Amino acid sequence: MIYKIPTPAAPDSALLILNPAAGKGKQDVPLVGEHILTVETEEPGHATVLAAAAVAAGWQRIIVGGGDGTLNEVVQSVAGTDVTLGLWPVGTANDYARSAGLPTDLTAALDLAASGPGTPVDLARVNGKHYCVNLGGLGFDAEVVRRYHAAGPVVKALGTKARYWSSIGRTFLGFRGLRATITFDDEPPMVVPKLMLLAFGPARQYGEGMRMCPDAVLNDGLLDAVWAESLNAVELSKLLPLVYEAKHLGHPKVKARTFRRMRIECEPAGAFHLEGDLKGESPLEVEVVPGAVRMVLGPGAAVAPPTSD
């Protein structure tokens, strides 16, 4: 694996950390700008290593060529630095790219990533060690992620959306909810006898277009949480399609709020995911890290309007 990164050739140089498996590995890097060096990841977790080496070598602009998972890996090493981070959304779902308002044309997106200004955006820090740039989840959606990654070759051949819905269907058969105690900020603990799912983070959507936290703002210093309580299988099956249109927030068993800190304890322990990758089990502690990454955003980004002096 590549661990060493050369120093930048010029002050405006950008390092493109490209996941060659993203989007089935079919993307070509267009000729944009004069000072873009490309390095490719070779295995899961490699993007974190490459980004750390790039920061140490003095790179001021790093471009992520991949989806939400590759972006998450790079953020682990870039958080808290003055690096400007661009995203070339050539992954499968590219959910963060939609919250960030990035162009759908890939050449335009790379041009923006290579030259656009950085805007400080928030991250979630989970259990003191994992950063989340998009959304994480506990309960039903984490079980869906587990089954999604465990799918056999026949299901995988059907494509990502069919694979995702197959995972949802199989989760219906085995998941019955969790007894959860949730504490937001300094408020008294809240007991949820049957927590079906809970999504949290600084951005708006996951699961290839599921707008779970449609009101999230990337730079407001707050995280969003949306959860569903006491749903039976029929209610859940009717609710999930509504998420794609952000109509689920009107459901009487769906709750939403913003927070700075959250703690979740579950019986039995529940798995959680960040950006679609399983990271562990509850208990779970989540806190906002305001302005932790300088991200290149597009004109339609979900950001707070500038304040006038």
PDB file of C-alpha atoms in Angstrom:
ATOM      1  CA  MET A   1       0.000   0.000   0.000  1.00  0.00           C
ATOM      2  CA  ILE A   2       0.999   3.621  -0.515  1.00  0.00           C
ATOM      3  CA  TYR A   3       1.805   5.332   2.768  1.00  0.00           C
ATOM      4  CA  LYS A   4       4.101   8.180   1.688  1.00  0.00           C
ATOM      5  CA  ILE A   5       2.801  11.182  -0.197  1.00  0.00           C
ATOM      6  CA  PRO A   6       5.134  13.659  -1.949  1.00  0.00           C
ATOM      7  CA  THR A   7       5.022  17.332  -1.058  1.00  0.00           C
ATOM      8  CA  PRO A   8       2.784  19.482  -3.286  1.00  0.00           C
ATOM      9  CA  ALA A   9       4.387  20.768  -6.474  1.00  0.00           C
ATOM     10  CA  ALA A  10       2.767  24.208  -6.172  1.00  0.00           C
ATOM     11  CA  PRO A  11       0.679  26.154  -3.629  1.00  0.00           C
ATOM     12  CA  ASP A  12      -2.500  25.488  -5.628  1.00  0.00           C
ATOM     13  CA  SER A  13      -1.854  21.750  -6.037  1.00  0.00           C
ATOM     14  CA  ALA A  14      -4.616  19.301  -5.113  1.00  0.00           C
ATOM     15  CA  LEU A  15      -4.316  15.658  -4.124  1.00  0.00           C
ATOM     16  CA  LEU A  16      -7.070  13.410  -5.448  1.00  0.00           C
ATOM     17  CA  ILE A  17      -7.577  10.340  -3.261  1.00  0.00           C
ATOM     18  CA  LEU A  18      -9.498   8.065  -5.610  1.00  0.00           C
ATOM     19  CA  ASN A  19     -11.347   4.903  -4.696  1.00  0.00           C
ATOM     20  CA  PRO A  20     -11.075   2.890  -7.955  1.00  0.00           C
ATOM     21  CA  ALA A  21     -13.922   0.623  -6.846  1.00  0.00           C
ATOM     22  CA  ALA A  22     -16.346   3.540  -6.388  1.00  0.00           C
ATOM     23  CA  GLY A  23     -19.204   3.494  -8.869  1.00  0.00           C
ATOM     24  CA  LYS A  24     -17.983   0.071 -10.046  1.00  0.00           C
ATOM     25  CA  GLY A  25     -14.622   1.551 -10.996  1.00  0.00           C
ATOM     26  CA  LYS A  26     -15.759   2.990 -14.320  1.00  0.00           C
ATOM     27  CA  GLN A  27     -14.867   6.647 -13.794  1.00  0.00           C
ATOM     28  CA  ASP A  28     -12.075   8.403 -15.689  1.00  0.00           C
ATOM     29  CA  VAL A  29     -10.362  11.469 -14.266  1.00  0.00           C
ATOM     30  CA  PRO A  30     -10.952  14.397 -16.639  1.00  0.00           C
ATOM     31  CA  LEU A  31      -8.138  16.853 -17.265  1.00  0.00           C
ATOM     32  CA  VAL A  32      -9.071  19.680 -14.918  1.00  0.00           C
ATOM     33  CA  GLY A  33      -6.403  22.137 -13.802  1.00  0.00           C
ATOM     34  CA  GLU A  34      -2.664  21.652 -13.923  1.00  0.00           C
ATOM     35  CA  HIS A  35      -1.762  20.542 -10.431  1.00  0.00           C
ATOM     36  CA  ILE A  36      -3.823  17.471  -9.473  1.00  0.00           C
ATOM     37  CA  LEU A  37      -1.933  14.408  -8.252  1.00  0.00           C
ATOM     38  CA  THR A  38      -3.985  11.203  -8.094  1.00  0.00           C
ATOM     39  CA  VAL A  39      -3.387   8.354  -5.670  1.00  0.00           C
ATOM     40  CA  GLU A  40      -5.656   5.313  -5.467  1.00  0.00           C
ATOM     41  CA  THR A  41      -6.882   3.420  -2.442  1.00  0.00           C
ATOM     42  CA  GLU A  42      -6.102  -0.273  -2.297  1.00  0.00           C
ATOM     43  CA  GLU A  43      -8.287  -1.563   0.519  1.00  0.00           C
ATOM     44  CA  PRO A  44     -10.824  -0.369   3.115  1.00  0.00           C
ATOM     45  CA  GLY A  45      -9.288   2.184   5.470  1.00  0.00           C
ATOM     46  CA  HIS A  46      -6.507   3.131   3.060  1.00  0.00           C
ATOM     47  CA  ALA A  47      -8.032   6.556   2.359  1.00  0.00           C
ATOM     48  CA  THR A  48      -7.565   7.463   6.031  1.00  0.00           C
ATOM     49  CA  VAL A  49      -3.882   6.539   5.829  1.00  0.00           C
ATOM     50  CA  LEU A  50      -3.383   8.465   2.578  1.00  0.00           C
ATOM     51  CA  ALA A  51      -5.135  11.554   3.935  1.00  0.00           C
ATOM     52  CA  ALA A  52      -3.003  11.525   7.089  1.00  0.00           C
ATOM     53  CA  ALA A  53       0.138  11.294   4.956  1.00  0.00           C
ATOM     54  CA  ALA A  54      -1.100  14.147   2.755  1.00  0.00           C
ATOM     55  CA  VAL A  55      -1.714  16.397   5.753  1.00  0.00           C
ATOM     56  CA  ALA A  56       1.761  15.613   7.080  1.00  0.00           C
ATOM     57  CA  ALA A  57       3.271  16.391   3.643  1.00  0.00           C
ATOM     58  CA  GLY A  58       1.687  19.849   3.622  1.00  0.00           C
ATOM     59  CA  TRP A  59      -1.177  19.462   1.142  1.00  0.00           C
ATOM     60  CA  GLN A  60      -3.731  22.259   1.588  1.00  0.00           C
ATOM     61  CA  ARG A  61      -6.378  20.799  -0.739  1.00  0.00           C
ATOM     62  CA  ILE A  62      -7.500  17.184  -0.825  1.00  0.00           C
ATOM     63  CA  ILE A  63     -10.168  15.856  -3.176  1.00  0.00           C
ATOM     64  CA  VAL A  64     -12.088  12.691  -2.364  1.00  0.00           C
ATOM     65  CA  GLY A  65     -12.892  10.620  -5.434  1.00  0.00           C
ATOM     66  CA  GLY A  66     -15.574   8.247  -4.211  1.00  0.00           C
ATOM     67  CA  GLY A  67     -18.798   8.083  -2.256  1.00  0.00           C
ATOM     68  CA  ASP A  68     -19.860   8.615   1.332  1.00  0.00           C
ATOM     69  CA  GLY A  69     -17.688   5.796   2.686  1.00  0.00           C
ATOM     70  CA  THR A  70     -14.482   7.132   1.106  1.00  0.00           C
ATOM     71  CA  LEU A  71     -15.358  10.645   2.256  1.00  0.00           C
ATOM     72  CA  ASN A  72     -15.813   9.352   5.799  1.00  0.00           C
ATOM     73  CA  GLU A  73     -12.385   7.698   5.711  1.00  0.00           C
ATOM     74  CA  VAL A  74     -10.651  10.900   4.595  1.00  0.00           C
ATOM     75  CA  VAL A  75     -12.501  13.032   7.150  1.00  0.00           C
ATOM     76  CA  GLN A  76     -11.002  10.941   9.977  1.00  0.00           C
ATOM     77  CA  SER A  77      -7.583  12.440   9.130  1.00  0.00           C
ATOM     78  CA  VAL A  78      -8.636  15.897   7.920  1.00  0.00           C
ATOM     79  CA  ALA A  79     -10.946  16.916  10.789  1.00  0.00           C
ATOM     80  CA  GLY A  80      -9.547  19.808  12.779  1.00  0.00           C
ATOM     81  CA  THR A  81      -6.944  20.824  10.167  1.00  0.00           C
ATOM     82  CA  ASP A  82      -6.939  23.802   7.796  1.00  0.00           C
ATOM     83  CA  VAL A  83      -7.093  21.550   4.709  1.00  0.00           C
ATOM     84  CA  THR A  84      -9.757  22.407   2.125  1.00  0.00           C
ATOM     85  CA  LEU A  85     -11.661  19.234   1.277  1.00  0.00           C
ATOM     86  CA  GLY A  86     -13.385  18.751  -2.054  1.00  0.00           C
ATOM     87  CA  LEU A  87     -15.601  15.879  -3.134  1.00  0.00           C
ATOM     88  CA  TRP A  88     -15.712  14.284  -6.570  1.00  0.00           C
ATOM     89  CA  PRO A  89     -18.899  12.201  -6.154  1.00  0.00           C
ATOM     90  CA  VAL A  90     -18.195   9.067  -8.184  1.00  0.00           C
ATOM     91  CA  GLY A  91     -19.563   6.653  -5.577  1.00  0.00           C
ATOM     92  CA  THR A  92     -22.709   4.575  -5.646  1.00  0.00           C
ATOM     93  CA  ALA A  93     -25.069   6.673  -3.538  1.00  0.00           C
ATOM     94  CA  ASN A  94     -23.335  10.073  -3.202  1.00  0.00           C
ATOM     95  CA  ASP A  95     -25.795  11.215  -0.559  1.00  0.00           C
ATOM     96  CA  TYR A  96     -23.512  13.827   1.008  1.00  0.00           C
ATOM     97  CA  ALA A  97     -22.977  15.394  -2.414  1.00  0.00           C
ATOM     98  CA  ARG A  98     -26.688  16.230  -2.523  1.00  0.00           C
ATOM     99  CA  SER A  99     -26.619  17.935   0.870  1.00  0.00           C
ATOM    100  CA  ALA A 100     -23.495  19.784  -0.296  1.00  0.00           C
ATOM    101  CA  GLY A 101     -25.219  21.000  -3.483  1.00  0.00           C
ATOM    102  CA  LEU A 102     -22.525  19.619  -5.788  1.00  0.00           C
ATOM    103  CA  PRO A 103     -22.949  19.494  -9.576  1.00  0.00           C
ATOM    104  CA  THR A 104     -24.165  16.213 -11.027  1.00  0.00           C
ATOM    105  CA  ASP A 105     -21.877  16.701 -14.026  1.00  0.00           C
ATOM    106  CA  LEU A 106     -18.660  15.003 -12.956  1.00  0.00           C
ATOM    107  CA  THR A 107     -16.306  17.296 -14.851  1.00  0.00           C
ATOM    108  CA  ALA A 108     -17.946  20.350 -13.278  1.00  0.00           C
ATOM    109  CA  ALA A 109     -17.856  18.661  -9.877  1.00  0.00           C
ATOM    110  CA  LEU A 110     -14.122  17.975 -10.135  1.00  0.00           C
ATOM    111  CA  ASP A 111     -13.449  21.511 -11.323  1.00  0.00           C
ATOM    112  CA  LEU A 112     -15.320  22.871  -8.291  1.00  0.00           C
ATOM    113  CA  ALA A 113     -13.524  20.495  -5.914  1.00  0.00           C
ATOM    114  CA  ALA A 114     -10.158  21.586  -7.301  1.00  0.00           C
ATOM    115  CA  SER A 115     -10.739  25.328  -7.120  1.00  0.00           C
ATOM    116  CA  GLY A 116     -13.753  26.199  -4.948  1.00  0.00           C
ATOM    117  CA  PRO A 117     -13.443  27.870  -1.542  1.00  0.00           C
ATOM    118  CA  GLY A 118     -13.868  25.863   1.628  1.00  0.00           C
ATOM    119  CA  THR A 119     -16.750  26.428   4.034  1.00  0.00           C
ATOM    120  CA  PRO A 120     -16.491  25.164   7.635  1.00  0.00           C
ATOM    121  CA  VAL A 121     -19.077  22.425   8.173  1.00  0.00           C
ATOM    122  CA  ASP A 122     -19.995  20.384  11.229  1.00  0.00           C
ATOM    123  CA  LEU A 123     -19.174  16.783  12.050  1.00  0.00           C
ATOM    124  CA  ALA A 124     -20.611  14.327  14.530  1.00  0.00           C
ATOM    125  CA  ARG A 125     -18.116  12.589  16.814  1.00  0.00           C
ATOM    126  CA  VAL A 126     -19.288   9.173  17.979  1.00  0.00           C
ATOM    127  CA  ASN A 127     -18.008   7.479  21.130  1.00  0.00           C
ATOM    128  CA  GLY A 128     -15.112   9.909  21.171  1.00  0.00           C
ATOM    129  CA  LYS A 129     -13.316   8.378  18.184  1.00  0.00           C
ATOM    130  CA  HIS A 130     -15.412   8.078  15.014  1.00  0.00           C
ATOM    131  CA  TYR A 131     -16.280  11.133  12.915  1.00  0.00           C
ATOM    132  CA  CYS A 132     -19.516  11.155  10.932  1.00  0.00           C
ATOM    133  CA  VAL A 133     -19.793  13.658   8.062  1.00  0.00           C
ATOM    134  CA  ASN A 134     -23.144  12.526   6.662  1.00  0.00           C
ATOM    135  CA  LEU A 135     -25.542  10.370   8.709  1.00  0.00           C
ATOM    136  CA  GLY A 136     -25.385   7.460  11.090  1.00  0.00           C
ATOM    137  CA  GLY A 137     -28.115   5.182  12.297  1.00  0.00           C
ATOM    138  CA  LEU A 138     -29.193   2.753  14.986  1.00  0.00           C
ATOM    139  CA  GLY A 139     -31.903   0.101  14.914  1.00  0.00           C
ATOM    140  CA  PHE A 140     -33.714  -0.952  11.754  1.00  0.00           C
ATOM    141  CA  ASP A 141     -31.429   0.922   9.363  1.00  0.00           C
ATOM    142  CA  ALA A 142     -28.276  -0.522  10.959  1.00  0.00           C
ATOM    143  CA  GLU A 143     -29.754  -3.997  10.578  1.00  0.00           C
ATOM    144  CA  VAL A 144     -30.464  -3.188   6.929  1.00  0.00           C
ATOM    145  CA  VAL A 145     -26.824  -2.144   6.483  1.00  0.00           C
ATOM    146  CA  ARG A 146     -25.649  -5.402   8.047  1.00  0.00           C
ATOM    147  CA  ARG A 147     -27.772  -7.457   5.675  1.00  0.00           C
ATOM    148  CA  TYR A 148     -26.833  -5.246   2.709  1.00  0.00           C
ATOM    149  CA  HIS A 149     -23.133  -5.984   3.168  1.00  0.00           C
ATOM    150  CA  ALA A 150     -23.823  -9.674   3.786  1.00  0.00           C
ATOM    151  CA  ALA A 151     -25.805 -10.083   0.546  1.00  0.00           C
ATOM    152  CA  GLY A 152     -24.836 -12.958  -1.723  1.00  0.00           C
ATOM    153  CA  PRO A 153     -23.651 -12.646  -5.332  1.00  0.00           C
ATOM    154  CA  VAL A 154     -27.129 -13.132  -6.832  1.00  0.00           C
ATOM    155  CA  VAL A 155     -28.597 -10.199  -4.884  1.00  0.00           C
ATOM    156  CA  LYS A 156     -25.520  -8.043  -5.569  1.00  0.00           C
ATOM    157  CA  ALA A 157     -25.926  -8.606  -9.291  1.00  0.00           C
ATOM    158  CA  LEU A 158     -29.378  -6.967  -9.154  1.00  0.00           C
ATOM    159  CA  GLY A 159     -27.874  -3.535  -8.435  1.00  0.00           C
ATOM    160  CA  THR A 160     -27.636  -1.321  -5.388  1.00  0.00           C
ATOM    161  CA  LYS A 161     -31.271  -0.242  -5.098  1.00  0.00           C
ATOM    162  CA  ALA A 162     -32.619  -3.784  -5.477  1.00  0.00           C
ATOM    163  CA  ARG A 163     -30.001  -4.999  -3.012  1.00  0.00           C
ATOM    164  CA  TYR A 164     -31.024  -2.287  -0.563  1.00  0.00           C
ATOM    165  CA  TRP A 165     -34.720  -3.115  -0.778  1.00  0.00           C
ATOM    166  CA  SER A 166     -33.956  -6.822  -0.459  1.00  0.00           C
ATOM    167  CA  SER A 167     -32.091  -6.033   2.753  1.00  0.00           C
ATOM    168  CA  ILE A 168     -35.064  -4.045   4.006  1.00  0.00           C
ATOM    169  CA  GLY A 169     -37.394  -6.946   3.281  1.00  0.00           C
ATOM    170  CA  ARG A 170     -35.218  -9.426   5.151  1.00  0.00           C
ATOM    171  CA  THR A 171     -34.909  -7.062   8.113  1.00  0.00           C
ATOM    172  CA  PHE A 172     -38.704  -6.960   8.422  1.00  0.00           C
ATOM    173  CA  LEU A 173     -38.624 -10.666   9.233  1.00  0.00           C
ATOM    174  CA  GLY A 174     -36.161 -10.468  12.115  1.00  0.00           C
ATOM    175  CA  PHE A 175     -36.077  -7.034  13.735  1.00  0.00           C
ATOM    176  CA  ARG A 176     -38.575  -6.211  16.493  1.00  0.00           C
ATOM    177  CA  GLY A 177     -37.192  -2.973  17.911  1.00  0.00           C
ATOM    178  CA  LEU A 178     -35.045  -1.981  20.900  1.00  0.00           C
ATOM    179  CA  ARG A 179     -35.856  -0.668  24.343  1.00  0.00           C
ATOM    180  CA  ALA A 180     -33.855   2.557  24.402  1.00  0.00           C
ATOM    181  CA  THR A 181     -32.993   5.297  26.853  1.00  0.00           C
ATOM    182  CA  ILE A 182     -32.073   8.504  25.028  1.00  0.00           C
ATOM    183  CA  THR A 183     -30.599  11.609  26.635  1.00  0.00           C
ATOM    184  CA  PHE A 184     -30.364  14.844  24.650  1.00  0.00           C
ATOM    185  CA  ASP A 185     -28.021  17.572  25.888  1.00  0.00           C
ATOM    186  CA  ASP A 186     -28.692  18.237  29.604  1.00  0.00           C
ATOM    187  CA  GLU A 187     -32.315  17.097  29.515  1.00  0.00           C
ATOM    188  CA  PRO A 188     -33.766  14.222  31.567  1.00  0.00           C
ATOM    189  CA  PRO A 189     -33.439  10.761  29.963  1.00  0.00           C
ATOM    190  CA  MET A 190     -36.267   9.673  27.687  1.00  0.00           C
ATOM    191  CA  VAL A 191     -37.331   6.017  27.608  1.00  0.00           C
ATOM    192  CA  VAL A 192     -38.532   4.622  24.276  1.00  0.00           C
ATOM    193  CA  PRO A 193     -40.005   1.136  24.854  1.00  0.00           C
ATOM    194  CA  LYS A 194     -39.795   0.152  21.178  1.00  0.00           C
ATOM    195  CA  LEU A 195     -37.282   2.148  19.165  1.00  0.00           C
ATOM    196  CA  MET A 196     -37.466   1.011  15.550  1.00  0.00           C
ATOM    197  CA  LEU A 197     -34.857   3.308  14.035  1.00  0.00           C
ATOM    198  CA  LEU A 198     -32.905   6.441  14.795  1.00  0.00           C
ATOM    199  CA  ALA A 199     -30.868   8.470  12.304  1.00  0.00           C
ATOM    200  CA  PHE A 200     -28.481  11.226  13.322  1.00  0.00           C
ATOM    201  CA  GLY A 201     -25.820  13.495  11.904  1.00  0.00           C
ATOM    202  CA  PRO A 202     -25.054  16.847  10.293  1.00  0.00           C
ATOM    203  CA  ALA A 203     -26.429  16.106   6.788  1.00  0.00           C
ATOM    204  CA  ARG A 204     -29.776  15.229   5.208  1.00  0.00           C
ATOM    205  CA  GLN A 205     -29.953  11.842   3.528  1.00  0.00           C
ATOM    206  CA  TYR A 206     -28.583   8.330   3.210  1.00  0.00           C
ATOM    207  CA  GLY A 207     -29.473   5.032   1.580  1.00  0.00           C
ATOM    208  CA  GLU A 208     -29.266   6.434  -1.959  1.00  0.00           C
ATOM    209  CA  GLY A 209     -31.821   9.193  -1.639  1.00  0.00           C
ATOM    210  CA  MET A 210     -33.648   8.560   1.650  1.00  0.00           C
ATOM    211  CA  ARG A 211     -34.151  12.088   3.026  1.00  0.00           C
ATOM    212  CA  MET A 212     -34.186  11.006   6.645  1.00  0.00           C
ATOM    213  CA  CYS A 213     -33.140  14.375   8.157  1.00  0.00           C
ATOM    214  CA  PRO A 214     -34.501  16.779   5.536  1.00  0.00           C
ATOM    215  CA  ASP A 215     -34.129  19.914   7.667  1.00  0.00           C
ATOM    216  CA  ALA A 216     -30.477  19.421   8.615  1.00  0.00           C
ATOM    217  CA  VAL A 217     -28.101  22.353   8.091  1.00  0.00           C
ATOM    218  CA  LEU A 218     -24.438  21.562   7.502  1.00  0.00           C
ATOM    219  CA  ASN A 219     -23.003  24.506   9.422  1.00  0.00           C
ATOM    220  CA  ASP A 220     -25.455  25.464  12.179  1.00  0.00           C
ATOM    221  CA  GLY A 221     -23.464  23.937  15.050  1.00  0.00           C
ATOM    222  CA  LEU A 222     -26.193  21.363  15.648  1.00  0.00           C
ATOM    223  CA  LEU A 223     -26.890  17.751  14.729  1.00  0.00           C
ATOM    224  CA  ASP A 224     -30.264  16.376  13.688  1.00  0.00           C
ATOM    225  CA  ALA A 225     -31.973  13.257  14.977  1.00  0.00           C
ATOM    226  CA  VAL A 226     -35.052  11.555  13.554  1.00  0.00           C
ATOM    227  CA  TRP A 227     -36.491   8.426  15.147  1.00  0.00           C
ATOM    228  CA  ALA A 228     -39.526   6.179  14.904  1.00  0.00           C
ATOM    229  CA  GLU A 229     -41.275   4.532  17.834  1.00  0.00           C
ATOM    230  CA  SER A 230     -43.574   1.505  18.219  1.00  0.00           C
ATOM    231  CA  LEU A 231     -44.133   0.790  14.531  1.00  0.00           C
ATOM    232  CA  ASN A 232     -45.402  -2.577  13.442  1.00  0.00           C
ATOM    233  CA  ALA A 233     -44.257  -4.139  10.169  1.00  0.00           C
ATOM    234  CA  VAL A 234     -47.201  -2.780   8.179  1.00  0.00           C
ATOM    235  CA  GLU A 235     -46.722   0.766   9.479  1.00  0.00           C
ATOM    236  CA  LEU A 236     -42.997   0.616   8.802  1.00  0.00           C
ATOM    237  CA  SER A 237     -43.510  -0.665   5.263  1.00  0.00           C
ATOM    238  CA  LYS A 238     -45.803   2.290   4.550  1.00  0.00           C
ATOM    239  CA  LEU A 239     -43.465   4.785   6.197  1.00  0.00           C
ATOM    240  CA  LEU A 240     -40.207   3.964   4.421  1.00  0.00           C
ATOM    241  CA  PRO A 241     -41.295   5.053   0.909  1.00  0.00           C
ATOM    242  CA  LEU A 242     -42.325   8.417   2.366  1.00  0.00           C
ATOM    243  CA  VAL A 243     -38.734   9.096   3.409  1.00  0.00           C
ATOM    244  CA  TYR A 244     -37.660   9.589  -0.220  1.00  0.00           C
ATOM    245  CA  GLU A 245     -40.033  12.566  -0.415  1.00  0.00           C
ATOM    246  CA  ALA A 246     -39.314  13.798   3.138  1.00  0.00           C
ATOM    247  CA  LYS A 247     -42.960  13.212   4.079  1.00  0.00           C
ATOM    248  CA  HIS A 248     -42.251  10.919   7.031  1.00  0.00           C
ATOM    249  CA  LEU A 249     -41.931  13.786   9.519  1.00  0.00           C
ATOM    250  CA  GLY A 250     -45.705  14.169   9.526  1.00  0.00           C
ATOM    251  CA  HIS A 251     -46.199  10.620  10.832  1.00  0.00           C
ATOM    252  CA  PRO A 252     -47.466  10.541  14.455  1.00  0.00           C
ATOM    253  CA  LYS A 253     -44.864   7.944  15.467  1.00  0.00           C
ATOM    254  CA  VAL A 254     -41.897   9.803  13.972  1.00  0.00           C
ATOM    255  CA  LYS A 255     -40.043  12.384  16.059  1.00  0.00           C
ATOM    256  CA  ALA A 256     -37.349  14.874  15.100  1.00  0.00           C
ATOM    257  CA  ARG A 257     -35.145  17.398  16.866  1.00  0.00           C
ATOM    258  CA  THR A 258     -31.723  19.032  16.884  1.00  0.00           C
ATOM    259  CA  PHE A 259     -29.102  18.494  19.574  1.00  0.00           C
ATOM    260  CA  ARG A 260     -25.486  19.046  20.568  1.00  0.00           C
ATOM    261  CA  ARG A 261     -25.003  15.863  22.596  1.00  0.00           C
ATOM    262  CA  MET A 262     -26.892  12.584  22.677  1.00  0.00           C
ATOM    263  CA  ARG A 263     -26.472   9.330  24.577  1.00  0.00           C
ATOM    264  CA  ILE A 264     -28.326   6.116  23.703  1.00  0.00           C
ATOM    265  CA  GLU A 265     -28.475   2.926  25.751  1.00  0.00           C
ATOM    266  CA  CYS A 266     -30.391  -0.059  24.375  1.00  0.00           C
ATOM    267  CA  GLU A 267     -31.751  -3.419  25.531  1.00  0.00           C
ATOM    268  CA  PRO A 268     -30.615  -5.546  23.803  1.00  0.00           C
ATOM    269  CA  ALA A 269     -27.517  -3.754  22.523  1.00  0.00           C
ATOM    270  CA  GLY A 270     -28.077  -2.375  19.027  1.00  0.00           C
ATOM    271  CA  ALA A 271     -25.606  -2.106  16.167  1.00  0.00           C
ATOM    272  CA  PHE A 272     -24.930   1.327  14.682  1.00  0.00           C
ATOM    273  CA  HIS A 273     -23.540   2.474  11.346  1.00  0.00           C
ATOM    274  CA  LEU A 274     -21.844   5.616  10.064  1.00  0.00           C
ATOM    275  CA  GLU A 275     -22.117   6.407   6.359  1.00  0.00           C
ATOM    276  CA  GLY A 276     -23.344   2.873   5.737  1.00  0.00           C
ATOM    277  CA  ASP A 277     -20.465   1.094   7.508  1.00  0.00           C
ATOM    278  CA  LEU A 278     -21.088  -0.787  10.757  1.00  0.00           C
ATOM    279  CA  LYS A 279     -18.942   0.621  13.568  1.00  0.00           C
ATOM    280  CA  GLY A 280     -20.067  -1.094  16.760  1.00  0.00           C
ATOM    281  CA  GLU A 281     -22.934  -1.444  19.220  1.00  0.00           C
ATOM    282  CA  SER A 282     -24.646   0.724  21.808  1.00  0.00           C
ATOM    283  CA  PRO A 283     -24.198   2.449  24.189  1.00  0.00           C
ATOM    284  CA  LEU A 284     -23.661   5.349  21.861  1.00  0.00           C
ATOM    285  CA  GLU A 285     -22.485   8.882  22.620  1.00  0.00           C
ATOM    286  CA  VAL A 286     -22.745  11.500  19.886  1.00  0.00           C
ATOM    287  CA  GLU A 287     -21.557  15.108  20.000  1.00  0.00           C
ATOM    288  CA  VAL A 288     -21.322  17.887  17.441  1.00  0.00           C
ATOM    289  CA  VAL A 289     -17.921  19.264  16.420  1.00  0.00           C
ATOM    290  CA  PRO A 290     -18.797  22.638  14.872  1.00  0.00           C
ATOM    291  CA  GLY A 291     -16.906  23.757  11.779  1.00  0.00           C
ATOM    292  CA  ALA A 292     -14.528  20.798  11.958  1.00  0.00           C
ATOM    293  CA  VAL A 293     -13.878  20.485   8.202  1.00  0.00           C
ATOM    294  CA  ARG A 294     -13.451  23.088   5.442  1.00  0.00           C
ATOM    295  CA  MET A 295     -15.621  21.600   2.700  1.00  0.00           C
ATOM    296  CA  VAL A 296     -16.064  22.812  -0.875  1.00  0.00           C
ATOM    297  CA  LEU A 297     -19.814  23.277  -1.361  1.00  0.00           C
ATOM    298  CA  GLY A 298     -22.032  23.937  -4.347  1.00  0.00           C
ATOM    299  CA  PRO A 299     -24.626  26.683  -4.798  1.00  0.00           C
ATOM    300  CA  GLY A 300     -27.502  24.549  -3.516  1.00  0.00           C
ATOM    301  CA  ALA A 301     -25.799  23.420  -0.318  1.00  0.00           C
ATOM    302  CA  ALA A 302     -27.849  22.975   2.853  1.00  0.00           C
ATOM    303  CA  VAL A 303     -26.121  25.743   4.778  1.00  0.00           C
ATOM    304  CA  ALA A 304     -27.287  28.572   6.997  1.00  0.00           C
ATOM    305  CA  PRO A 305     -27.662  31.915   5.203  1.00  0.00           C
ATOM    306  CA  PRO A 306     -24.875  34.407   5.910  1.00  0.00           C
ATOM    307  CA  THR A 307     -25.576  36.824   8.717  1.00  0.00           C
ATOM    308  CA  SER A 308     -25.295  40.555   8.171  1.00  0.00           C
ATOM    309  CA  ASP A 309     -23.297  42.653  10.601  1.00  0.00           C
TER     310      ASP A 309
END
